[in-house]
mmCIF file of C-alpha atoms and ligand atoms in Angstrom:
data_model
loop_
_atom_site.group_PDB
_atom_site.id
_atom_site.type_symbol
_atom_site.label_atom_id
_atom_site.label_comp_id
_atom_site.label_asym_id
_atom_site.label_seq_id
_atom_site.Cartn_x
_atom_site.Cartn_y
_atom_site.Cartn_z
ATOM 1 C CA UNK H 1 87.256 131.171 109.270
ATOM 2 C CA UNK H 2 90.349 129.013 108.735
ATOM 3 C CA UNK H 3 90.419 127.336 105.325
ATOM 4 C CA UNK H 4 89.713 123.616 105.407
ATOM 5 C CA UNK H 5 92.648 121.271 104.946
ATOM 6 C CA UNK H 6 92.584 118.284 102.618
ATOM 7 C CA UNK H 7 95.567 115.990 103.233
ATOM 8 C CA UNK H 8 96.048 113.039 100.975
ATOM 9 C CA UNK H 9 97.512 109.652 101.499
ATOM 10 C CA UNK H 10 99.089 109.008 98.142
ATOM 11 C CA UNK H 11 99.922 105.736 96.389
ATOM 12 C CA UNK H 12 98.498 103.570 99.187
ATOM 13 C CA UNK H 13 98.366 99.766 98.934
ATOM 14 C CA UNK H 14 98.542 99.399 95.196
ATOM 15 C CA UNK H 15 100.902 97.787 92.747
ATOM 16 C CA UNK H 16 103.586 100.255 91.777
ATOM 17 C CA UNK H 17 103.084 101.583 88.262
ATOM 18 C CA UNK H 18 105.386 104.404 87.248
ATOM 19 C CA UNK H 19 105.368 106.358 84.049
ATOM 20 C CA UNK H 20 107.358 108.092 81.367
ATOM 21 C CA UNK H 21 105.282 111.024 80.117
ATOM 22 C CA UNK H 22 107.359 112.827 77.487
ATOM 23 C CA UNK H 23 105.960 115.680 75.413
ATOM 24 C CA UNK H 24 107.155 114.966 71.861
ATOM 25 C CA UNK H 25 108.404 118.455 71.123
ATOM 26 C CA UNK H 26 112.055 117.604 70.516
ATOM 27 C CA UNK H 27 114.734 114.928 70.929
ATOM 28 C CA UNK H 28 115.467 113.748 74.461
ATOM 29 C CA UNK H 29 117.982 115.682 76.520
ATOM 30 C CA UNK H 30 119.755 115.099 79.800
ATOM 31 C CA UNK H 31 116.835 116.529 81.809
ATOM 32 C CA UNK H 32 114.234 114.121 80.420
ATOM 33 C CA UNK H 33 116.680 111.219 80.560
ATOM 34 C CA UNK H 34 117.366 111.862 84.230
ATOM 35 C CA UNK H 35 113.630 112.135 85.054
ATOM 36 C CA UNK H 36 112.844 108.932 83.139
ATOM 37 C CA UNK H 37 115.767 107.074 84.700
ATOM 38 C CA UNK H 38 114.659 108.061 88.208
ATOM 39 C CA UNK H 39 111.029 107.117 87.455
ATOM 40 C CA UNK H 40 112.248 103.745 86.162
ATOM 41 C CA UNK H 41 114.459 103.100 89.210
ATOM 42 C CA UNK H 42 111.697 104.109 91.634
ATOM 43 C CA UNK H 43 109.187 101.743 89.999
ATOM 44 C CA UNK H 44 111.520 98.823 89.322
ATOM 45 C CA UNK H 45 113.130 98.906 92.780
ATOM 46 C CA UNK H 46 109.661 98.233 94.179
ATOM 47 C CA UNK H 47 108.939 95.415 91.722
ATOM 48 C CA UNK H 48 106.742 97.759 89.712
ATOM 49 C CA UNK H 49 106.118 98.402 86.041
ATOM 50 C CA UNK H 50 106.303 101.427 83.734
ATOM 51 C CA UNK H 51 103.721 103.015 81.452
ATOM 52 C CA UNK H 52 104.858 105.002 78.425
ATOM 53 C CA UNK H 53 102.480 107.835 77.662
ATOM 54 C CA UNK H 54 103.261 110.252 74.875
ATOM 55 C CA UNK H 55 101.811 113.604 75.934
ATOM 56 C CA UNK H 56 100.869 114.923 72.524
ATOM 57 C CA UNK H 57 97.942 116.981 73.763
ATOM 58 C CA UNK H 58 99.426 120.151 72.347
ATOM 59 C CA UNK H 59 98.965 119.266 68.701
ATOM 60 C CA UNK H 60 100.737 122.327 67.372
ATOM 61 C CA UNK H 61 103.944 121.554 69.249
ATOM 62 C CA UNK H 62 103.958 117.749 69.026
ATOM 63 C CA UNK H 63 105.748 116.366 65.982
ATOM 64 C CA UNK H 64 105.348 112.880 64.487
ATOM 65 C CA UNK H 65 109.113 112.512 64.038
ATOM 66 C CA UNK H 66 109.688 113.106 67.753
ATOM 67 C CA UNK H 67 106.994 110.600 68.723
ATOM 68 C CA UNK H 68 108.998 107.784 67.176
ATOM 69 C CA UNK H 69 112.360 109.300 68.156
ATOM 70 C CA UNK H 70 111.441 109.440 71.821
ATOM 71 C CA UNK H 71 110.561 105.726 71.827
ATOM 72 C CA UNK H 72 113.802 104.810 70.070
ATOM 73 C CA UNK H 73 115.737 106.946 72.544
ATOM 74 C CA UNK H 74 114.210 105.181 75.559
ATOM 75 C CA UNK H 75 114.936 101.781 73.995
ATOM 76 C CA UNK H 76 118.504 102.713 73.198
ATOM 77 C CA UNK H 77 119.118 103.828 76.772
ATOM 78 C CA UNK H 78 117.637 100.644 78.259
ATOM 79 C CA UNK H 79 114.707 102.559 79.722
ATOM 80 C CA UNK H 80 112.137 99.870 79.078
ATOM 81 C CA UNK H 81 108.400 100.196 79.482
ATOM 82 C CA UNK H 82 105.816 97.544 80.209
ATOM 83 C CA UNK H 83 102.543 99.195 79.125
ATOM 84 C CA UNK H 84 101.779 101.413 76.177
ATOM 85 C CA UNK H 85 102.714 103.528 74.371
ATOM 86 C CA UNK H 86 99.531 105.413 75.115
ATOM 87 C CA UNK H 87 98.789 108.738 73.463
ATOM 88 C CA UNK H 88 96.753 111.763 74.434
ATOM 89 C CA UNK H 89 95.601 112.777 70.954
ATOM 90 C CA UNK H 90 92.929 110.030 70.841
ATOM 91 C CA UNK H 91 91.626 110.379 74.388
ATOM 92 C CA UNK H 92 89.032 113.130 73.950
ATOM 93 C CA UNK H 93 86.155 110.836 74.877
ATOM 94 C CA UNK H 94 87.653 110.029 78.278
ATOM 95 C CA UNK H 95 88.570 113.678 78.934
ATOM 96 C CA UNK H 96 85.089 114.733 77.894
ATOM 97 C CA UNK H 97 83.452 112.296 80.337
ATOM 98 C CA UNK H 98 85.523 113.710 83.186
ATOM 99 C CA UNK H 99 84.717 117.239 82.035
ATOM 100 C CA UNK H 100 80.999 116.427 82.162
ATOM 101 C CA UNK H 101 81.308 115.087 85.714
ATOM 102 C CA UNK H 102 82.862 118.395 86.749
ATOM 103 C CA UNK H 103 80.140 120.305 84.913
ATOM 104 C CA UNK H 104 77.435 118.329 86.703
ATOM 105 C CA UNK H 105 79.082 119.282 89.995
ATOM 106 C CA UNK H 106 78.456 122.898 88.988
ATOM 107 C CA UNK H 107 82.147 123.722 89.148
ATOM 108 C CA UNK H 108 82.861 124.692 85.534
ATOM 109 C CA UNK H 109 82.349 128.140 84.038
ATOM 110 C CA UNK H 110 83.158 129.767 80.711
ATOM 111 C CA UNK H 111 86.069 132.167 80.633
ATOM 112 C CA UNK H 112 86.469 134.780 77.917
ATOM 113 C CA UNK H 113 89.801 136.203 79.052
ATOM 114 C CA UNK H 114 92.355 136.223 76.280
ATOM 115 C CA UNK H 115 95.154 134.916 78.478
ATOM 116 C CA UNK H 116 92.978 131.861 78.957
ATOM 117 C CA UNK H 117 94.485 129.803 76.202
ATOM 118 C CA UNK H 118 98.063 130.465 77.078
ATOM 119 C CA UNK H 119 99.846 127.328 78.229
ATOM 120 C CA UNK H 120 96.572 125.473 78.755
ATOM 121 C CA UNK H 121 97.659 122.425 76.829
ATOM 122 C CA UNK H 122 101.178 122.187 78.191
ATOM 123 C CA UNK H 123 102.458 121.384 81.634
ATOM 124 C CA UNK H 124 103.144 124.713 83.390
ATOM 125 C CA UNK H 125 106.830 124.546 84.153
ATOM 126 C CA UNK H 126 108.569 126.804 86.617
ATOM 127 C CA UNK H 127 107.750 130.469 86.290
ATOM 128 C CA UNK H 128 104.703 129.805 84.160
ATOM 129 C CA UNK H 129 102.181 129.542 86.982
ATOM 130 C CA UNK H 130 99.460 132.098 86.565
ATOM 131 C CA UNK H 131 96.988 132.870 89.357
ATOM 132 C CA UNK H 132 93.639 133.606 87.795
ATOM 133 C CA UNK H 133 92.000 136.641 89.419
ATOM 134 C CA UNK H 134 88.445 135.310 88.886
ATOM 135 C CA UNK H 135 87.379 137.800 86.210
ATOM 136 C CA UNK H 136 84.737 135.538 84.610
ATOM 137 C CA UNK H 137 83.711 133.650 87.762
ATOM 138 C CA UNK H 138 80.395 135.391 88.330
ATOM 139 C CA UNK H 139 79.142 136.358 84.881
ATOM 140 C CA UNK H 140 75.354 136.293 84.502
ATOM 141 C CA UNK H 141 73.698 134.070 81.873
ATOM 142 C CA UNK H 142 73.033 137.239 79.807
ATOM 143 C CA UNK H 143 76.664 138.297 79.961
ATOM 144 C CA UNK H 144 77.791 134.814 78.924
ATOM 145 C CA UNK H 145 75.341 134.809 76.009
ATOM 146 C CA UNK H 146 76.478 138.248 74.843
ATOM 147 C CA UNK H 147 80.176 137.439 75.113
ATOM 148 C CA UNK H 148 79.709 134.072 73.377
ATOM 149 C CA UNK H 149 78.554 135.899 70.256
ATOM 150 C CA UNK H 150 81.974 137.492 69.997
ATOM 151 C CA UNK H 151 84.297 134.773 71.169
ATOM 152 C CA UNK H 152 84.324 131.058 72.039
ATOM 153 C CA UNK H 153 85.096 130.696 75.738
ATOM 154 C CA UNK H 154 87.631 128.471 77.468
ATOM 155 C CA UNK H 155 86.393 126.552 80.536
ATOM 156 C CA UNK H 156 87.648 126.943 84.087
ATOM 157 C CA UNK H 157 87.228 124.873 87.200
ATOM 158 C CA UNK H 158 86.265 126.616 90.442
ATOM 159 C CA UNK H 159 88.617 125.911 93.310
ATOM 160 C CA UNK H 160 87.733 126.100 97.006
ATOM 161 C CA UNK H 161 89.397 128.246 99.649
ATOM 162 C CA UNK H 162 91.038 125.153 101.098
ATOM 163 C CA UNK H 163 94.511 123.774 101.700
ATOM 164 C CA UNK H 164 95.538 120.767 99.619
ATOM 165 C CA UNK H 165 98.517 118.948 101.025
ATOM 166 C CA UNK H 166 100.523 115.768 100.597
ATOM 167 C CA UNK H 167 103.910 114.246 101.439
ATOM 168 C CA UNK H 168 106.279 114.311 98.493
ATOM 169 C CA UNK H 169 108.939 111.577 98.476
ATOM 170 C CA UNK H 170 111.682 114.122 97.814
ATOM 171 C CA UNK H 171 110.349 117.547 98.754
ATOM 172 C CA UNK H 172 108.546 116.451 101.951
ATOM 173 C CA UNK H 173 105.341 118.123 103.113
ATOM 174 C CA UNK H 174 103.798 120.406 100.502
ATOM 175 C CA UNK H 175 100.612 122.418 100.894
ATOM 176 C CA UNK H 176 98.832 124.972 98.776
ATOM 177 C CA UNK H 177 95.683 126.984 99.278
ATOM 178 C CA UNK H 178 93.993 126.494 95.944
ATOM 179 C CA UNK H 179 92.139 129.815 96.011
ATOM 180 C CA UNK H 180 95.194 131.920 96.955
ATOM 181 C CA UNK H 181 98.047 130.044 95.325
ATOM 182 C CA UNK H 182 96.420 128.807 92.168
ATOM 183 C CA UNK H 183 92.993 130.267 91.423
ATOM 184 C CA UNK H 184 90.331 128.736 89.197
ATOM 185 C CA UNK H 185 92.223 126.878 86.526
ATOM 186 C CA UNK H 186 91.688 125.931 82.909
ATOM 187 C CA UNK H 187 90.430 122.513 82.027
ATOM 188 C CA UNK H 188 89.495 123.245 78.409
ATOM 189 C CA UNK H 189 90.740 125.729 75.849
ATOM 190 C CA UNK H 190 88.532 127.871 73.651
ATOM 191 C CA UNK H 191 89.397 125.641 70.668
ATOM 192 C CA UNK H 192 87.857 122.747 72.677
ATOM 193 C CA UNK H 193 91.188 121.039 73.395
ATOM 194 C CA UNK H 194 91.402 119.720 76.943
ATOM 195 C CA UNK H 195 94.040 121.171 79.223
ATOM 196 C CA UNK H 196 97.085 119.435 80.690
ATOM 197 C CA UNK H 197 95.786 119.249 84.291
ATOM 198 C CA UNK H 198 92.619 117.390 83.330
ATOM 199 C CA UNK H 199 94.274 115.088 80.780
ATOM 200 C CA UNK H 200 97.114 114.060 83.079
ATOM 201 C CA UNK H 201 94.759 113.139 85.933
ATOM 202 C CA UNK H 202 92.389 111.163 83.703
ATOM 203 C CA UNK H 203 95.273 109.319 82.036
ATOM 204 C CA UNK H 204 97.195 108.538 85.214
ATOM 205 C CA UNK H 205 94.035 106.930 86.628
ATOM 206 C CA UNK H 206 93.051 105.081 83.437
ATOM 207 C CA UNK H 207 96.562 103.706 83.016
ATOM 208 C CA UNK H 208 96.800 102.604 86.643
ATOM 209 C CA UNK H 209 99.689 104.953 87.430
ATOM 210 C CA UNK H 210 100.463 104.971 91.168
ATOM 211 C CA UNK H 211 103.952 106.499 91.125
ATOM 212 C CA UNK H 212 104.676 109.872 89.534
ATOM 213 C CA UNK H 213 108.289 111.007 89.334
ATOM 214 C CA UNK H 214 108.810 114.349 87.605
ATOM 215 C CA UNK H 215 110.653 117.637 87.849
ATOM 216 C CA UNK H 216 110.133 119.882 90.872
ATOM 217 C CA UNK H 217 108.831 122.574 88.540
ATOM 218 C CA UNK H 218 105.565 120.602 88.420
ATOM 219 C CA UNK H 219 105.257 120.390 92.223
ATOM 220 C CA UNK H 220 102.910 123.384 92.233
ATOM 221 C CA UNK H 221 100.529 121.553 89.848
ATOM 222 C CA UNK H 222 100.091 118.618 92.192
ATOM 223 C CA UNK H 223 97.482 120.196 94.536
ATOM 224 C CA UNK H 224 95.366 120.926 91.435
ATOM 225 C CA UNK H 225 95.728 117.316 90.375
ATOM 226 C CA UNK H 226 94.821 116.052 93.873
ATOM 227 C CA UNK H 227 91.723 118.241 93.768
ATOM 228 C CA UNK H 228 90.721 116.862 90.359
ATOM 229 C CA UNK H 229 91.294 113.292 91.556
ATOM 230 C CA UNK H 230 89.104 114.004 94.576
ATOM 231 C CA UNK H 231 86.279 115.440 92.462
ATOM 232 C CA UNK H 232 86.457 112.590 89.959
ATOM 233 C CA UNK H 233 86.669 109.874 92.634
ATOM 234 C CA UNK H 234 90.127 108.705 91.499
ATOM 235 C CA UNK H 235 93.041 107.372 93.549
ATOM 236 C CA UNK H 236 96.085 109.523 94.299
ATOM 237 C CA UNK H 237 99.475 108.411 92.973
ATOM 238 C CA UNK H 238 102.561 108.772 95.131
ATOM 239 C CA UNK H 239 104.618 111.740 93.998
ATOM 240 C CA UNK H 240 108.359 112.363 93.868
ATOM 241 C CA UNK H 241 109.371 115.767 92.530
ATOM 242 C CA UNK H 242 113.029 115.613 91.700
ATOM 243 C CA UNK H 243 115.494 118.492 91.273
ATOM 244 C CA UNK H 244 115.845 120.078 87.862
ATOM 245 C CA UNK H 245 118.977 119.903 85.841
ATOM 246 C CA UNK H 246 119.851 123.512 85.177
ATOM 247 C CA UNK H 247 122.038 125.307 82.679
ATOM 248 C CA UNK H 248 123.887 128.531 83.445
ATOM 249 C CA UNK H 249 121.950 131.155 85.456
ATOM 250 C CA UNK H 250 119.786 128.403 86.932
ATOM 251 C CA UNK H 251 117.779 128.114 83.750
ATOM 252 C CA UNK H 252 115.929 124.806 83.316
ATOM 253 C CA UNK H 253 117.814 122.663 80.824
ATOM 254 C CA UNK H 254 116.019 122.618 77.511
ATOM 255 C CA UNK H 255 116.285 121.669 73.880
ATOM 256 C CA UNK H 256 118.327 124.830 73.349
ATOM 257 C CA UNK H 257 121.191 123.378 75.378
ATOM 258 C CA UNK H 258 122.853 121.372 72.678
ATOM 259 C CA UNK H 259 125.518 119.841 74.883
ATOM 260 C CA UNK H 260 122.678 118.126 76.771
ATOM 261 C CA UNK H 261 120.860 116.690 73.732
ATOM 262 C CA UNK H 262 121.002 112.911 73.349
ATOM 263 C CA UNK H 263 122.711 113.093 69.974
ATOM 264 C CA UNK H 264 125.482 115.290 71.355
ATOM 265 C CA UNK H 265 125.741 113.154 74.492
ATOM 266 C CA UNK H 266 126.225 110.050 72.371
ATOM 267 C CA UNK H 267 128.835 111.828 70.275
ATOM 268 C CA UNK H 268 130.680 112.838 73.436
ATOM 269 C CA UNK H 269 130.312 109.737 75.612
ATOM 270 C CA UNK H 270 130.118 107.169 72.773
ATOM 271 C CA UNK H 271 127.749 104.585 74.319
ATOM 272 C CA UNK H 272 124.261 104.669 75.862
ATOM 273 C CA UNK H 273 125.739 103.178 79.066
ATOM 274 C CA UNK H 274 128.247 106.004 79.300
ATOM 275 C CA UNK H 275 125.448 108.577 78.848
ATOM 276 C CA UNK H 276 123.317 106.940 81.552
ATOM 277 C CA UNK H 277 126.318 106.616 83.870
ATOM 278 C CA UNK H 278 127.301 110.251 83.395
ATOM 279 C CA UNK H 279 123.795 111.543 84.086
ATOM 280 C CA UNK H 280 123.370 109.230 87.098
ATOM 281 C CA UNK H 281 126.677 110.444 88.523
ATOM 282 C CA UNK H 282 125.982 114.159 87.987
ATOM 283 C CA UNK H 283 122.561 113.787 89.610
ATOM 284 C CA UNK H 284 123.865 111.885 92.617
ATOM 285 C CA UNK H 285 122.070 108.630 91.780
ATOM 286 C CA UNK H 286 125.495 106.930 91.855
ATOM 287 C CA UNK H 287 128.782 107.971 93.505
ATOM 288 C CA UNK H 288 130.714 107.877 90.219
ATOM 289 C CA UNK H 289 130.001 108.680 86.569
ATOM 290 C CA UNK H 290 131.081 105.219 85.375
ATOM 291 C CA UNK H 291 129.153 103.723 82.450
ATOM 292 C CA UNK H 292 126.156 101.671 83.585
ATOM 293 C CA UNK H 293 122.854 100.372 82.291
ATOM 294 C CA UNK H 294 119.648 101.181 84.202
ATOM 295 C CA UNK H 295 119.569 97.475 85.225
ATOM 296 C CA UNK H 296 123.018 97.810 86.772
ATOM 297 C CA UNK H 297 122.018 100.998 88.610
ATOM 298 C CA UNK H 298 119.024 99.148 90.007
ATOM 299 C CA UNK H 299 121.332 96.846 91.955
ATOM 300 C CA UNK H 300 122.436 99.667 94.244
ATOM 301 C CA UNK H 301 119.455 102.033 94.066
ATOM 302 C CA UNK H 302 117.756 102.402 97.445
ATOM 303 C CA UNK H 303 114.370 104.044 97.333
ATOM 304 C CA UNK H 304 114.434 104.664 101.097
ATOM 305 C CA UNK H 305 117.290 107.086 100.445
ATOM 306 C CA UNK H 306 115.597 108.909 97.574
ATOM 307 C CA UNK H 307 115.330 112.242 99.364
ATOM 308 C CA UNK H 308 118.936 112.034 100.607
ATOM 309 C CA UNK H 309 120.288 111.463 97.114
ATOM 310 C CA UNK H 310 119.967 115.088 96.260
ATOM 311 C CA UNK H 311 122.156 117.505 98.147
ATOM 312 C CA UNK H 312 120.018 120.296 96.695
ATOM 313 C CA UNK H 313 116.412 119.114 96.292
ATOM 314 C CA UNK H 314 115.632 121.871 93.815
ATOM 315 C CA UNK H 315 118.368 122.000 91.226
ATOM 316 C CA UNK H 316 121.489 120.308 89.929
ATOM 317 C CA UNK H 317 123.896 122.158 87.641
ATOM 318 C CA UNK H 318 124.440 120.373 84.350
ATOM 319 C CA UNK H 319 128.022 119.677 83.359
HETATM 320 N N1 LIG E 401 104.635 115.903 79.601
HETATM 321 C C1 LIG E 401 105.163 116.717 80.642
HETATM 322 C C2 LIG E 401 106.563 117.154 80.258
HETATM 323 O O1 LIG E 401 107.222 116.500 79.467
HETATM 324 C C3 LIG E 401 105.222 115.984 81.973
HETATM 325 C C4 LIG E 401 103.959 116.094 82.709
HETATM 326 C C5 LIG E 401 103.885 115.294 83.998
HETATM 327 O O2 LIG E 401 104.847 114.570 84.331
HETATM 328 O O3 LIG E 401 102.871 115.377 84.663
HETATM 329 O O4 LIG E 401 106.998 118.161 80.715
#
C-alpha cells in the first residue's frame, strides 16, 4: 500500500509573526545575524511583528551571560523585536500538557536506548539527524518494568508510515516519509527535560508565530514539527529555510570561526551598519556590501523574490 500523504497549507490567513530563536550558547556570529536579519525582513516587509524567544532548553549549554549578550547584540544591530523575550526554561507546564495529549493518543513510549539522550534538547543541525530503528517500540509492560528498575527511560513519539509535505518559501516542495526518513523521535529525555521538537512547536503556537525563517539544516525537522502540530491541533507557520553560511570545507559557520563573531566583525567593520551591510551583501540580500540598517534594507527587500535571492539555496561561503 502507498503511504498516505499529508500536505500542509502553512501560514494561511494570519497576521505575520516572525521570530528570533537564538540558543544562548555563545556570542552572535555572522550565521545567526544573517538568519535573524532575514527573519526580520520577511516579517516586517509584510507588516508583521517579531517574537524574541531565547531557546535555553539545554540548560547545560545555555549561559546567563549569553542570554543578556544576545539581546544587546540584536539591539545594537537594529534587529528589533515586538514581543518577548520569552524563555524556554520556565515553560515545562506547557510542554507537559502537550506531552500528555500525545500520551493520551497512545503515541508515546519509553525508550531505554543510551543514544536516546544525545542531542534531544538541541536543534539537530545538519549531519546530526539520527533515524531511530524502533528498538524499544514494542516492549511489553513486563520488559518496561524490568528495564525501568535499571534506568530512567526517555520518551519517544511514534510516527506513521506517511509522507509529510509542505511548500518552503526558499527550498520549494519538501516531503519526507516520517517512518523511513526520521523514525520515532524523542520528545522527552531521560532526565525529564523536554526535547527541542516538542518545545519549538508548543512555543511557536503559544507565541502566535506564523513565519519561521531558519537555516536549511533544520529543513529535515519541519515534517516532524508539522506532524506534532497536527496531533496537537495547532496551526502551521509558513517556513523559509535559508542557505547556511559556511566556512572552509563547507562546514557550517560556528562560534569557532572567530572572524565571523560579532566582536571581531565590529572590530573589522567598525559600525553595526557596516556589519549588517556586509552580511546582507555576502548573502545576496543586497547587490552591494554598503553599510545599511535593517530599516534601510527593508526599503528594497522584496519577499516575492526571496527564493531568487540565493544563487545557491543551500550554502553561501563566508568571506
Ligand atoms: N534555537 C535554534 C538554533 O539556534 C533554532 C531552532 C529553530 O529555529 O527552530 O539553532
